[in-house]
Every structure is written in C-alpha cells, then in structure tokens.
PDB file of C-alpha atoms in Angstrom:
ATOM      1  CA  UNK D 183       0.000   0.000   0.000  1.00 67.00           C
ATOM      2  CA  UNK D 184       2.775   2.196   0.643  1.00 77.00           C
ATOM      3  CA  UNK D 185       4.081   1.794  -2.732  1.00 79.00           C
ATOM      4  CA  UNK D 186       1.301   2.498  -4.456  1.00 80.00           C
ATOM      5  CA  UNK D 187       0.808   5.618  -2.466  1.00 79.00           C
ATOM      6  CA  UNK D 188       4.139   6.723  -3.223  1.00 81.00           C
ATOM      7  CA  UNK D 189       5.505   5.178  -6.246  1.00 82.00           C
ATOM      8  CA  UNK D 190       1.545   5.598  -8.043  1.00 82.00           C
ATOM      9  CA  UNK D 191       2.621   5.396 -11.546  1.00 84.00           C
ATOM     10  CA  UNK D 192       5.218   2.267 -11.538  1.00 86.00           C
ATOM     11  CA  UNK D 193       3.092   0.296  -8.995  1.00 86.00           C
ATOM     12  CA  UNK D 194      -0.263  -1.447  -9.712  1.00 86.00           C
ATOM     13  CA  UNK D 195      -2.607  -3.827  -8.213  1.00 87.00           C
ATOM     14  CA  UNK D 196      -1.974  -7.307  -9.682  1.00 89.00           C
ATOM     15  CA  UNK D 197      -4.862 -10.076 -10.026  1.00 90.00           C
ATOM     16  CA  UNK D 198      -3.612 -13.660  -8.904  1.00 89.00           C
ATOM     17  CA  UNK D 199      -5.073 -16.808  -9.886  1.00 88.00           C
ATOM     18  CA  UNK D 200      -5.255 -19.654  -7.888  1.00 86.00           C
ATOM     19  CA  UNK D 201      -6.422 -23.266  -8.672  1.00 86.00           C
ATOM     20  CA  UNK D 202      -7.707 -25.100  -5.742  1.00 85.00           C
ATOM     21  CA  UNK D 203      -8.331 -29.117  -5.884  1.00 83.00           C
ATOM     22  CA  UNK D 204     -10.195 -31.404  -3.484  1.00 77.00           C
ATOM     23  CA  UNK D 205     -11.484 -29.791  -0.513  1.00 73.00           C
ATOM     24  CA  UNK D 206      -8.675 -30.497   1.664  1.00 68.00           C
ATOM     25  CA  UNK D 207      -5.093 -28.488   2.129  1.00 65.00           C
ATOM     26  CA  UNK D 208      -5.335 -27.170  -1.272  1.00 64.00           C
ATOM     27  CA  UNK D 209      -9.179 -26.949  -1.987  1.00 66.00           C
ATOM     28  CA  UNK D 210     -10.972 -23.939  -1.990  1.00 68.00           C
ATOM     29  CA  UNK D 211     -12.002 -23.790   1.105  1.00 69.00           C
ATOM     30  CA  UNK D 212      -9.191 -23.679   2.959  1.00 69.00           C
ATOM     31  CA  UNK D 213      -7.302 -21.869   0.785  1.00 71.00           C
ATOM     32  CA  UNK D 214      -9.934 -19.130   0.647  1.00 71.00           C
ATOM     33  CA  UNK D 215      -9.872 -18.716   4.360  1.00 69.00           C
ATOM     34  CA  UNK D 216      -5.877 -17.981   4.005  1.00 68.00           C
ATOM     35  CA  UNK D 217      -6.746 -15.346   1.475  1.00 68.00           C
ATOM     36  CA  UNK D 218      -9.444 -14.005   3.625  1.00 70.00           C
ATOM     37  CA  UNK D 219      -6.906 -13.239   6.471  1.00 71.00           C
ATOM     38  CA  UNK D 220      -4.793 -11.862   4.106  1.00 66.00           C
ATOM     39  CA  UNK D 221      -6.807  -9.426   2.602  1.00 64.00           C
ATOM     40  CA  UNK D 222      -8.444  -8.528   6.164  1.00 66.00           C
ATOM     41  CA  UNK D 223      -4.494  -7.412   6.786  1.00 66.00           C
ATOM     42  CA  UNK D 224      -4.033  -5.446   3.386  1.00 65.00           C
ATOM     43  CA  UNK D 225      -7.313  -4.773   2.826  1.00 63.00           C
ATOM     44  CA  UNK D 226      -9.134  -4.133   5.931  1.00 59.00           C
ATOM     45  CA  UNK D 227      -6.685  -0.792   6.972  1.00 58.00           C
ATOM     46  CA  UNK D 228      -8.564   2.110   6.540  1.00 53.00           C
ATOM     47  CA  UNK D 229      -7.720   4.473   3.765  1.00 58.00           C
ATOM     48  CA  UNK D 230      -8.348   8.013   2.334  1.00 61.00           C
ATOM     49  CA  UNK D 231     -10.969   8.315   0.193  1.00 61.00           C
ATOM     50  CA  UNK D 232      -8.300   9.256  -2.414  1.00 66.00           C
ATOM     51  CA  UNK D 233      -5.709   6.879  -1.563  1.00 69.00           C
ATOM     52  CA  UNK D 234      -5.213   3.704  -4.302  1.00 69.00           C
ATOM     53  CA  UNK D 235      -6.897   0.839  -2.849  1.00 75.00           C
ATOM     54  CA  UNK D 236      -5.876  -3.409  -3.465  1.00 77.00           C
ATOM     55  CA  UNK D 237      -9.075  -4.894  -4.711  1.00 78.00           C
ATOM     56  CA  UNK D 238     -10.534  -7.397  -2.465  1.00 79.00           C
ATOM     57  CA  UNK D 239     -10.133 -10.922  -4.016  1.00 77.00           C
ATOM     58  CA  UNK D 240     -12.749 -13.824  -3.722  1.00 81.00           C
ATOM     59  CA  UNK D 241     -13.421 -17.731  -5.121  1.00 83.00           C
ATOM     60  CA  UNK D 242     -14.291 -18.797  -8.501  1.00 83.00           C
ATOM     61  CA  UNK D 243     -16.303 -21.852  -9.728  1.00 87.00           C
ATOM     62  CA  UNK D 244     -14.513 -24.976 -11.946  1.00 87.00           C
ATOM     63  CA  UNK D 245     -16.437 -23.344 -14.678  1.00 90.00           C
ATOM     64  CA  UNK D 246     -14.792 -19.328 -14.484  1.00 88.00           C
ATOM     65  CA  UNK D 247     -11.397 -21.365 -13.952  1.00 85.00           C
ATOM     66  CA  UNK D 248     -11.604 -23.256 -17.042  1.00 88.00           C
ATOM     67  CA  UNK D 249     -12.984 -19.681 -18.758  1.00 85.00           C
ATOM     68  CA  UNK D 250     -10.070 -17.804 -17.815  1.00 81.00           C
ATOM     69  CA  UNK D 251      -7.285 -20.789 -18.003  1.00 83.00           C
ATOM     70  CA  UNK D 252      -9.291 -23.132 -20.357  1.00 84.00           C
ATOM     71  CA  UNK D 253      -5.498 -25.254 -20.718  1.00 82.00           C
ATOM     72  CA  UNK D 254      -5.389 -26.269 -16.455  1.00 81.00           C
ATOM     73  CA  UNK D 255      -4.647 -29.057 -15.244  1.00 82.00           C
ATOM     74  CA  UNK D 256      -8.539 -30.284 -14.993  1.00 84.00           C
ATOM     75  CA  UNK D 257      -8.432 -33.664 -12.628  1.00 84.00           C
ATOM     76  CA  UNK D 258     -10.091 -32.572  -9.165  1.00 83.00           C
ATOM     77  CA  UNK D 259     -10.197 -28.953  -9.823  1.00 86.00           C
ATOM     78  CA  UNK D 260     -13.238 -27.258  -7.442  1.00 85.00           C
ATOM     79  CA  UNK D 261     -12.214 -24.186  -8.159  1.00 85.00           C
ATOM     80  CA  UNK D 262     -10.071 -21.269  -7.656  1.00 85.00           C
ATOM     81  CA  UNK D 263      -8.707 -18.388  -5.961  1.00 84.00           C
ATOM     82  CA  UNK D 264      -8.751 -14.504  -6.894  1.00 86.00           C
ATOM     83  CA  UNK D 265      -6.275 -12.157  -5.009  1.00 84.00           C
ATOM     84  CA  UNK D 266      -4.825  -9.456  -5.213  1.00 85.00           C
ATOM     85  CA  UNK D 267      -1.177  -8.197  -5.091  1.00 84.00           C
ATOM     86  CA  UNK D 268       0.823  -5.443  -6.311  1.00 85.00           C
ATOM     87  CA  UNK D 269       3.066  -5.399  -9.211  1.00 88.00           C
ATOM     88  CA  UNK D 270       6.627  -3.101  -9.740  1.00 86.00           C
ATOM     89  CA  UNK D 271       6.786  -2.318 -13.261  1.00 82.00           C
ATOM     90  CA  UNK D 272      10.579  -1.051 -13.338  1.00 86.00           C
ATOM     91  CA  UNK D 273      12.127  -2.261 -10.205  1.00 86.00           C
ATOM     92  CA  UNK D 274      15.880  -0.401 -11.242  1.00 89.00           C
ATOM     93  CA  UNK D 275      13.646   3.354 -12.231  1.00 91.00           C
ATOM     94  CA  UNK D 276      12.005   3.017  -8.781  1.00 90.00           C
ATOM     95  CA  UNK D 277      15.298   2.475  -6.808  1.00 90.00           C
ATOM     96  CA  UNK D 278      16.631   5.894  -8.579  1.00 91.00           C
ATOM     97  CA  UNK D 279      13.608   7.422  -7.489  1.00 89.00           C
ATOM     98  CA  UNK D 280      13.871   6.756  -4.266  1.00 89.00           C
ATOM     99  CA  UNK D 281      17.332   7.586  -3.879  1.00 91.00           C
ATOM    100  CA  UNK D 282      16.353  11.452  -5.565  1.00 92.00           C
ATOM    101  CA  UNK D 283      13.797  11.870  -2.889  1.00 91.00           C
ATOM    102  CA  UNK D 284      16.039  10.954   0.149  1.00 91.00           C
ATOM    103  CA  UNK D 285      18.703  13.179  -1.337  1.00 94.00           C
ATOM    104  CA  UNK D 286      15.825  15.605  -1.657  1.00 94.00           C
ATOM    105  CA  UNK D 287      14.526  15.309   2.403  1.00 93.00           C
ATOM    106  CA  UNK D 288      18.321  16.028   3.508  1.00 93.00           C
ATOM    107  CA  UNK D 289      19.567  12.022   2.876  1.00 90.00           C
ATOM    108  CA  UNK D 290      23.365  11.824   1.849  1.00 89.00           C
ATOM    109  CA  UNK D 291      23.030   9.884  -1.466  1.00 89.00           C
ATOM    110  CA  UNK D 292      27.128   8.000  -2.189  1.00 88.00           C
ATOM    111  CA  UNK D 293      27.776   5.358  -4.623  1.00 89.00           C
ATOM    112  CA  UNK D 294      31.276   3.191  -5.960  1.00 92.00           C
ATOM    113  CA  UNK D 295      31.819   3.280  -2.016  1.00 93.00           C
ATOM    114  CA  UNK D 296      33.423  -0.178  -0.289  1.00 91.00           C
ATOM    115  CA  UNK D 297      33.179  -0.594   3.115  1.00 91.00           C
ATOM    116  CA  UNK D 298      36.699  -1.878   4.080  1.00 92.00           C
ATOM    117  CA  UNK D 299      36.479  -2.020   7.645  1.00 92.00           C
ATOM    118  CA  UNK D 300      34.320  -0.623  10.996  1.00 92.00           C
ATOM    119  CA  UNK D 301      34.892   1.852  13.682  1.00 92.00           C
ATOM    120  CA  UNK D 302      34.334  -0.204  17.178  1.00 89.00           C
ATOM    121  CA  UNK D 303      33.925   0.442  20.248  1.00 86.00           C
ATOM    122  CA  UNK D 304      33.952  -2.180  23.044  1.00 82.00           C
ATOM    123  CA  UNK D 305      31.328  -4.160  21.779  1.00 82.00           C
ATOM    124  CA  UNK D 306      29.720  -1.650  19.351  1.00 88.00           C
ATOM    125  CA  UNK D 307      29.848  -0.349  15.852  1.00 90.00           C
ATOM    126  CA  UNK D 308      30.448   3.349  16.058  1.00 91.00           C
ATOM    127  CA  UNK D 309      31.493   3.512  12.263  1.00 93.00           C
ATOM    128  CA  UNK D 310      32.707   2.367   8.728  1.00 92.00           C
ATOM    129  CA  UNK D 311      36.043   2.521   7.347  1.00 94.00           C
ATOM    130  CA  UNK D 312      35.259   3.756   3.532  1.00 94.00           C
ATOM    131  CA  UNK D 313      36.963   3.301   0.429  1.00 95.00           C
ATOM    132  CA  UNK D 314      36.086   5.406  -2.807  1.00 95.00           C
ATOM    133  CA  UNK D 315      36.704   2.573  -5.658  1.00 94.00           C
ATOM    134  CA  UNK D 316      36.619   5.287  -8.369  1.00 95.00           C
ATOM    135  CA  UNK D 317      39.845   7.793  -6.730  1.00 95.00           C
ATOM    136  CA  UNK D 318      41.251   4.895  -4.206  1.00 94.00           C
ATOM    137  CA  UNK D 319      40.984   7.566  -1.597  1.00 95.00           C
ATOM    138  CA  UNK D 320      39.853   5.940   1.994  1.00 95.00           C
ATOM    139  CA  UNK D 321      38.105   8.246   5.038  1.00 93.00           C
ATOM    140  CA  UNK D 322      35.846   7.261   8.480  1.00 94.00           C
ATOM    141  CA  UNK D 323      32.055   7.099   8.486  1.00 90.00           C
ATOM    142  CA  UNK D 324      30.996   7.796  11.911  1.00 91.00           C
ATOM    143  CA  UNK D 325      26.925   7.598  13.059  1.00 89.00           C
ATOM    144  CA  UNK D 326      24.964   6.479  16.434  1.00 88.00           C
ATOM    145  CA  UNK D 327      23.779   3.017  14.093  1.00 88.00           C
ATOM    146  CA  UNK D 328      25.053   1.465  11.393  1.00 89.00           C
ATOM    147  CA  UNK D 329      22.806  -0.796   9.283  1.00 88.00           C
ATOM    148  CA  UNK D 330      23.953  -3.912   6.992  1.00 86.00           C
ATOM    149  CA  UNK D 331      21.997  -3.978   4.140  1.00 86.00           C
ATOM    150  CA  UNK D 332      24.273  -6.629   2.553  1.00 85.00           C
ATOM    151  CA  UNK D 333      22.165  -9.588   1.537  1.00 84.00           C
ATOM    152  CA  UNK D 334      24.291 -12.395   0.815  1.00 84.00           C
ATOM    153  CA  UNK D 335      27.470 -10.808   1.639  1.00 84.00           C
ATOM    154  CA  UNK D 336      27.045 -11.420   5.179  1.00 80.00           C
ATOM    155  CA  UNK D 337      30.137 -13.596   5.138  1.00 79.00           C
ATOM    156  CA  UNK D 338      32.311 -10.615   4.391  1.00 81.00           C
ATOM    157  CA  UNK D 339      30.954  -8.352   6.405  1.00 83.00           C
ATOM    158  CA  UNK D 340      31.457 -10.468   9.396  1.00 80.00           C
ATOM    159  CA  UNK D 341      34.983 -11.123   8.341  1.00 80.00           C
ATOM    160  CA  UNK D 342      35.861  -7.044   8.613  1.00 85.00           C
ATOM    161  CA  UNK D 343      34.460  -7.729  12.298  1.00 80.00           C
ATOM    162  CA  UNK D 344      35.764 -11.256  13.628  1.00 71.00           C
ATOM    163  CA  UNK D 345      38.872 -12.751  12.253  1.00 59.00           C
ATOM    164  CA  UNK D 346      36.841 -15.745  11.860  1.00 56.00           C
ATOM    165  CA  UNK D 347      33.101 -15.675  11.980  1.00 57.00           C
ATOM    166  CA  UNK D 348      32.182 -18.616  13.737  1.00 61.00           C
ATOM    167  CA  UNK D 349      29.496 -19.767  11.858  1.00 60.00           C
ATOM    168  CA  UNK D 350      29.180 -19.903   8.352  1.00 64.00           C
ATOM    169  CA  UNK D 351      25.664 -19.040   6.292  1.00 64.00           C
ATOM    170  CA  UNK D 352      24.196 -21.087   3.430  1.00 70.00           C
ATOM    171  CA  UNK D 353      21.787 -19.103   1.375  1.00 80.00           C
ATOM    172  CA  UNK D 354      19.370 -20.166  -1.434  1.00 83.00           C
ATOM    173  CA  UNK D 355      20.303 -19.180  -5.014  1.00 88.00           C
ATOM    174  CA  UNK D 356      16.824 -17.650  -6.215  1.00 91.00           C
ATOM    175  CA  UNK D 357      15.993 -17.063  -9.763  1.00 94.00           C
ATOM    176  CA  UNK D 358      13.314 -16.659 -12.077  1.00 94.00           C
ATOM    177  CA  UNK D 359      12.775 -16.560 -16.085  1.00 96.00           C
ATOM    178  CA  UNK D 360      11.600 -14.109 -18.041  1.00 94.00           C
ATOM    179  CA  UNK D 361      10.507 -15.719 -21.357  1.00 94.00           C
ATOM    180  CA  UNK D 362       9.012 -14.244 -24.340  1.00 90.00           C
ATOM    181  CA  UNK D 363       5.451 -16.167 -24.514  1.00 85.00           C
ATOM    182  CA  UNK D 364       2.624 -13.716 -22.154  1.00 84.00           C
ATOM    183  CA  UNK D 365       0.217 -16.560 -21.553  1.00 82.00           C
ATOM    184  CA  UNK D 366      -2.758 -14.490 -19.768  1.00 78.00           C
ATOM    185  CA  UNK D 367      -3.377 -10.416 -19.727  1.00 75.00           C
ATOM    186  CA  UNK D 368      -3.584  -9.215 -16.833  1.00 85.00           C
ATOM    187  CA  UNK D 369      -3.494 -11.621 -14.264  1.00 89.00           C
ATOM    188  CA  UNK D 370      -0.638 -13.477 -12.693  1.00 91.00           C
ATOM    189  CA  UNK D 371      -1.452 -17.321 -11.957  1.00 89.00           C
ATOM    190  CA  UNK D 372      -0.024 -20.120  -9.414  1.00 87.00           C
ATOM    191  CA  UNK D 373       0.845 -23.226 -10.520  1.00 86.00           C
ATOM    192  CA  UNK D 374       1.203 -26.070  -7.715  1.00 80.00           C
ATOM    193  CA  UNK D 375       4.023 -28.364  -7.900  1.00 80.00           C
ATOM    194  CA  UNK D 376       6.137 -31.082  -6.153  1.00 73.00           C
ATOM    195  CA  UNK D 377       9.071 -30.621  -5.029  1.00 71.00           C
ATOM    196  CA  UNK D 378      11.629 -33.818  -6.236  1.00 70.00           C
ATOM    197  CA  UNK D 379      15.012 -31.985  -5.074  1.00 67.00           C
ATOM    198  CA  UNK D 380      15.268 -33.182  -1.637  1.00 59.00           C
ATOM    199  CA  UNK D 381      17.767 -30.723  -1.103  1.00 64.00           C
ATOM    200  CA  UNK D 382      15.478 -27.948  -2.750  1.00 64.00           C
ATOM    201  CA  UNK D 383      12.678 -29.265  -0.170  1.00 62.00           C
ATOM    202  CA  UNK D 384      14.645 -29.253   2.318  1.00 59.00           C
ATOM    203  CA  UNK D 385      15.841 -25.310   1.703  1.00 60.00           C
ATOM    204  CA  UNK D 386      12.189 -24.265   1.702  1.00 63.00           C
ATOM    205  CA  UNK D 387      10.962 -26.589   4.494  1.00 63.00           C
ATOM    206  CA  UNK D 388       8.040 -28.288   2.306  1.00 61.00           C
ATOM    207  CA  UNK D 389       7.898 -30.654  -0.225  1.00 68.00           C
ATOM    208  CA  UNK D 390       5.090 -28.901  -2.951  1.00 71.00           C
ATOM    209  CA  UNK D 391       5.132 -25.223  -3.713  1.00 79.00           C
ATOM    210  CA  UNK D 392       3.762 -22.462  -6.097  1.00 82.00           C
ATOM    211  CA  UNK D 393       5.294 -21.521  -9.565  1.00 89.00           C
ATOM    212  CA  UNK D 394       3.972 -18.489 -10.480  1.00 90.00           C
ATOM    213  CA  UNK D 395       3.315 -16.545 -14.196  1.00 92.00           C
ATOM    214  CA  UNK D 396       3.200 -13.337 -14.238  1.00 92.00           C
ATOM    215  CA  UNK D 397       2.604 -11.255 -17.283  1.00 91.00           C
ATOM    216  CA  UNK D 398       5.089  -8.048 -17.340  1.00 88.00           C
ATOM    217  CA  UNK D 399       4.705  -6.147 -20.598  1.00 85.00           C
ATOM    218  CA  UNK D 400       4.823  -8.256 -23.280  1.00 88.00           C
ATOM    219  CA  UNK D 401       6.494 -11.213 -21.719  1.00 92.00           C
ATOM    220  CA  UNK D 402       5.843 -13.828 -18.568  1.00 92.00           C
ATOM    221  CA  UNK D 403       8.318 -14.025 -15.173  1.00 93.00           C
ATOM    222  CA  UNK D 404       7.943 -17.078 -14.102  1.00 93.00           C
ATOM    223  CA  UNK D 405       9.575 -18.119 -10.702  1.00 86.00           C
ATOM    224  CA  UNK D 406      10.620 -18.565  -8.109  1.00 88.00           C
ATOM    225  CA  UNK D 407      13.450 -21.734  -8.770  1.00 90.00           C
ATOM    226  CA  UNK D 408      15.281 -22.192  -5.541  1.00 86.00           C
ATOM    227  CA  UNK D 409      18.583 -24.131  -4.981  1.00 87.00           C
ATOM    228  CA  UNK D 410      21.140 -24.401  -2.106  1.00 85.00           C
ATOM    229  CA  UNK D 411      24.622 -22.123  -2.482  1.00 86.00           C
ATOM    230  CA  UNK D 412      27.278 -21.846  -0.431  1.00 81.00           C
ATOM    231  CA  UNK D 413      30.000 -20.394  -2.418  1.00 83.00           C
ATOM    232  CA  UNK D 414      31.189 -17.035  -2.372  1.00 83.00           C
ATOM    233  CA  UNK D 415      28.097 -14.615  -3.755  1.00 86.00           C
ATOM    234  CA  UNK D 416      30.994 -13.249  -6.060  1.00 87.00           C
ATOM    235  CA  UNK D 417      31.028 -16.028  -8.095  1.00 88.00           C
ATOM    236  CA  UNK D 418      27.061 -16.607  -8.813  1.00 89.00           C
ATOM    237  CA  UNK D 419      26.360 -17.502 -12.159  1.00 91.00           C
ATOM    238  CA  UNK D 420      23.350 -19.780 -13.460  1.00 93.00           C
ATOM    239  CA  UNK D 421      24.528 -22.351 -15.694  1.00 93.00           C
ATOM    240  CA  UNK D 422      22.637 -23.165 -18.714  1.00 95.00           C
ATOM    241  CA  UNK D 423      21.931 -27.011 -17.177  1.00 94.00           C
ATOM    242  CA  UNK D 424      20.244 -25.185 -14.051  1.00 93.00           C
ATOM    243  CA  UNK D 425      17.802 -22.880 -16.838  1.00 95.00           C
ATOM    244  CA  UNK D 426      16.750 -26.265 -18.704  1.00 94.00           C
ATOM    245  CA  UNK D 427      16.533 -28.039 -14.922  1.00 91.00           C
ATOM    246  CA  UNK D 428      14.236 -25.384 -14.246  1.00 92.00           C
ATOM    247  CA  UNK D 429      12.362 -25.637 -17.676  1.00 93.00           C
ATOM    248  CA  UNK D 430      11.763 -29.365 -17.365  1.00 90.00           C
ATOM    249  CA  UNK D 431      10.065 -28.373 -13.796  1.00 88.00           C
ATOM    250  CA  UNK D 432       7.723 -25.851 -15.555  1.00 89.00           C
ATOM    251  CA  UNK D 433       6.551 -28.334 -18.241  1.00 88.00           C
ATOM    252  CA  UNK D 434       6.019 -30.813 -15.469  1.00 85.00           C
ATOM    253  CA  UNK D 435       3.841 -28.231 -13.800  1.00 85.00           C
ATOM    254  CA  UNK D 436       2.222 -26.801 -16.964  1.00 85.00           C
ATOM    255  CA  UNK D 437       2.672 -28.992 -19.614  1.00 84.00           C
ATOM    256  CA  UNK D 438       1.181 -26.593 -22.204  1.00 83.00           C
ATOM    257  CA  UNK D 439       3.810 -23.952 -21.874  1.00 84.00           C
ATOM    258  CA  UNK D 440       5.929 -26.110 -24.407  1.00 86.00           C
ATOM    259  CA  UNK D 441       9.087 -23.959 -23.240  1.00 90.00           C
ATOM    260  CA  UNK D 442      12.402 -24.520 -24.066  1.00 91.00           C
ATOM    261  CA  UNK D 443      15.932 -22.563 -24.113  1.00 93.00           C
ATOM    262  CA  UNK D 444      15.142 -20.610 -27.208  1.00 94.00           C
ATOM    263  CA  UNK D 445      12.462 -19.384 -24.948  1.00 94.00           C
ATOM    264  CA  UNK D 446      13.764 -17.955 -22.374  1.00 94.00           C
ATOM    265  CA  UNK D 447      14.663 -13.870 -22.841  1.00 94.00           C
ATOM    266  CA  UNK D 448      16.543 -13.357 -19.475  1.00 93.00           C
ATOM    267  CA  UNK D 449      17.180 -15.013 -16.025  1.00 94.00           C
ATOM    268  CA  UNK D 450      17.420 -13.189 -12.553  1.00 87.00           C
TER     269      UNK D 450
END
C-alpha cells in the first residue's frame, strides 16, 4: 500500500489466480480462508478516500477457472482463488527514485563506495572505514547506528568484524525466467508443484510449492526456482543445465507452456 501511495505510476494492483483441488489443504475452502486473512491485513486498513486501494479478491467456480485458463490441469479442480497483489513495473527506475527523494529530504546519497572495515567500540559499531573505488581515496564514516543492508554478503561483512566468523551461512540461489510467450493479460497465476530436489525441499521446508506466471509487458516471469549455495556470492552464475533443470520443472507443472531454451529472454 505504501508503494502504491508513493511510487503511483510504476506500482499497480496485480490479479492472482489460484487453482484449488479437493477440498482439503489445497481446496478452496481452505485456501480461501488464508486469502481471507490476508486481505483482512491489506485490505481491511482504513484508507483516504483518495488513496489507491488493493481490490478485495474472492473464489471462482470450476467453470470461471476453465474460462479464464481453459489449458489447467482439470483432474479434481473445485475451483479457484482470486487475489490481489501489487506489481513493480521497473524495479531499477524506482530504486533511482527513491534515492532522488532521500537526497531531496536532507539524505546523503554515495555510490562506488566499499566498506573496508568498521569503527568499534567495546562491543559496538560506532562507524565504517570507507573506500572510494573510483579515486582509491579511503576516510571514516561515523553515526549512532550502522545498518547492513548486505544480503548475501554477510560472510564478508562479518569477516571485517571477527577474524573468523564462527558460523558460516548457506543461502538459497533464487531465480526466475523471463521468457518471451505472455500466456494471460492481466493476471498473474499459481501453478502447484512437487518438489523432487530433496535438497530444494529441504531449503524451503516443504515438499510442494507455487510456480507463479506473471505477465510483465509483453512477456511472462515465471519463478521462483530455488537451490542451495554456499560459495562465495561473487562467483554466482546460473549455468545453462540449471535454466533447462528449471524448464523441465515448468513443463512438469504446466505442460502446455511447451518452453524450451530458445524461450527464455533473461534469467534473474
């Protein structure tokens, strides 16, 4: 909601599909009393009458399922799920944005800047040790807090603070596909699949999960392929074996998509 408020004219509200089959875990039923809670949560917070607004989302019969995705899987399906969600059309034009508007409320704005070590005190940060990577030249950072913001450098952050970090992190290597097919307008839909990796199912603590398609101008995203990595976040690269590993998934999942390498546009 935030977004939206702020960042009206790259963020809009997103309709997601869900297929629900049985009446069990992932029947309707259930699964429409998830969405319930979470639109009371996103929904339910009172607005201005001029603020954007998430649609409320709601269930669909086997019959508007097979309307709007006529090619679903069709064994068991009782239906489906409507929500709501919001979409960032230019993720990198945002980011810029945001950075001009801090600079604008008073925010020091510094980039090509390597944090090569910290200021401490006892047992607190006080500080960064800065390098410019563009002159070489190296000064102090001092504030009251310091906040890491370094994702999967972790590792090597820790390192400028113990000599040896006692424990060592394993993090997931997430990416999804952009290919060039845009299989619905408009609406974003999740796929349910098994998990077969044990060590993927293991990462995300289940053993089935969601593929989701998302339409984003005039292509799909389709994501989100998890697997274990432990190297250095330096050397991250997604082999082309990992892409068609991820391809064969999809076509298990939605056999119709008839997607191969030639296919796929980009990976992130």
């Amino acid at each position: 909601m935030v977004l939206m408020k702020i960042a009206a004219h790259l963020v809009h509200p997103l309709p997601v599909f869900i297929p629900a089959y049985g009446h069990f875990i992932h029947g309707k039923e259930i699964l429409s009393l998830g969405f319930k809670v979470h639109d009371h949560l996103v929904c339910g917070v009172p607005h201005d009458d001029d603020e954007p607004k998430i649609p409320r989302g709601g269930t669909v019969s086997r019959e508007e399922c097979l309307q709007t995705f006529p090619d679903i899987e069709r064994k068991r399906l009782s239906g489906g799920i409507i929500s709501y969600d919001c979409q960032l059309s230019d993720s990198e034009r945002f980011i810029i944005s945001l950075a001009q508007s801090a600079a604008k409320q008073g925010a020091d704005v510094a980039n090509n800047l390597e944090v090569i070590g910290f200021i401490k005190n006892k047992n607190r940060i006080r500080g960064a040790r800065i390098k410019d990577i563009l002159t070489g030249d190296e000064f102090d950072f001092r504030a009251s807090f310091v906040v890491s913001t370094c994702g999967p450098w972790l590792q090597s952050i820790l390192g400028l603070i113990e000599q040896s970090p006692e424990k060592r992190y394993g993090f997931s290597k997430a990416f999804d596909l952009v290919v060039k097919h845009k299989f619905l307008n408009d609406i974003a839909i999740g796929i349910r699949t098994q998990i077969k990796n044990y060590k993927t199912s293991e990462l995300l603590g289940r053993r089935s999960r969601y593929l989701c398609i998302t339409p984003w101008k005039n292509y799909s995203l389709i994501g989100t392929e998890h697997l274990p990595f432990e190297d250095n976040p330096d050397n991250l690269s997604i082999p082309e074996h990992e892409i068609t590993n991820f391809l064969r998934k999809i076509s298990e999942a939605y056999p119709q998509a008839s997607l191969g390498l030639e296919d796929v546009r980009f990976v992130y």
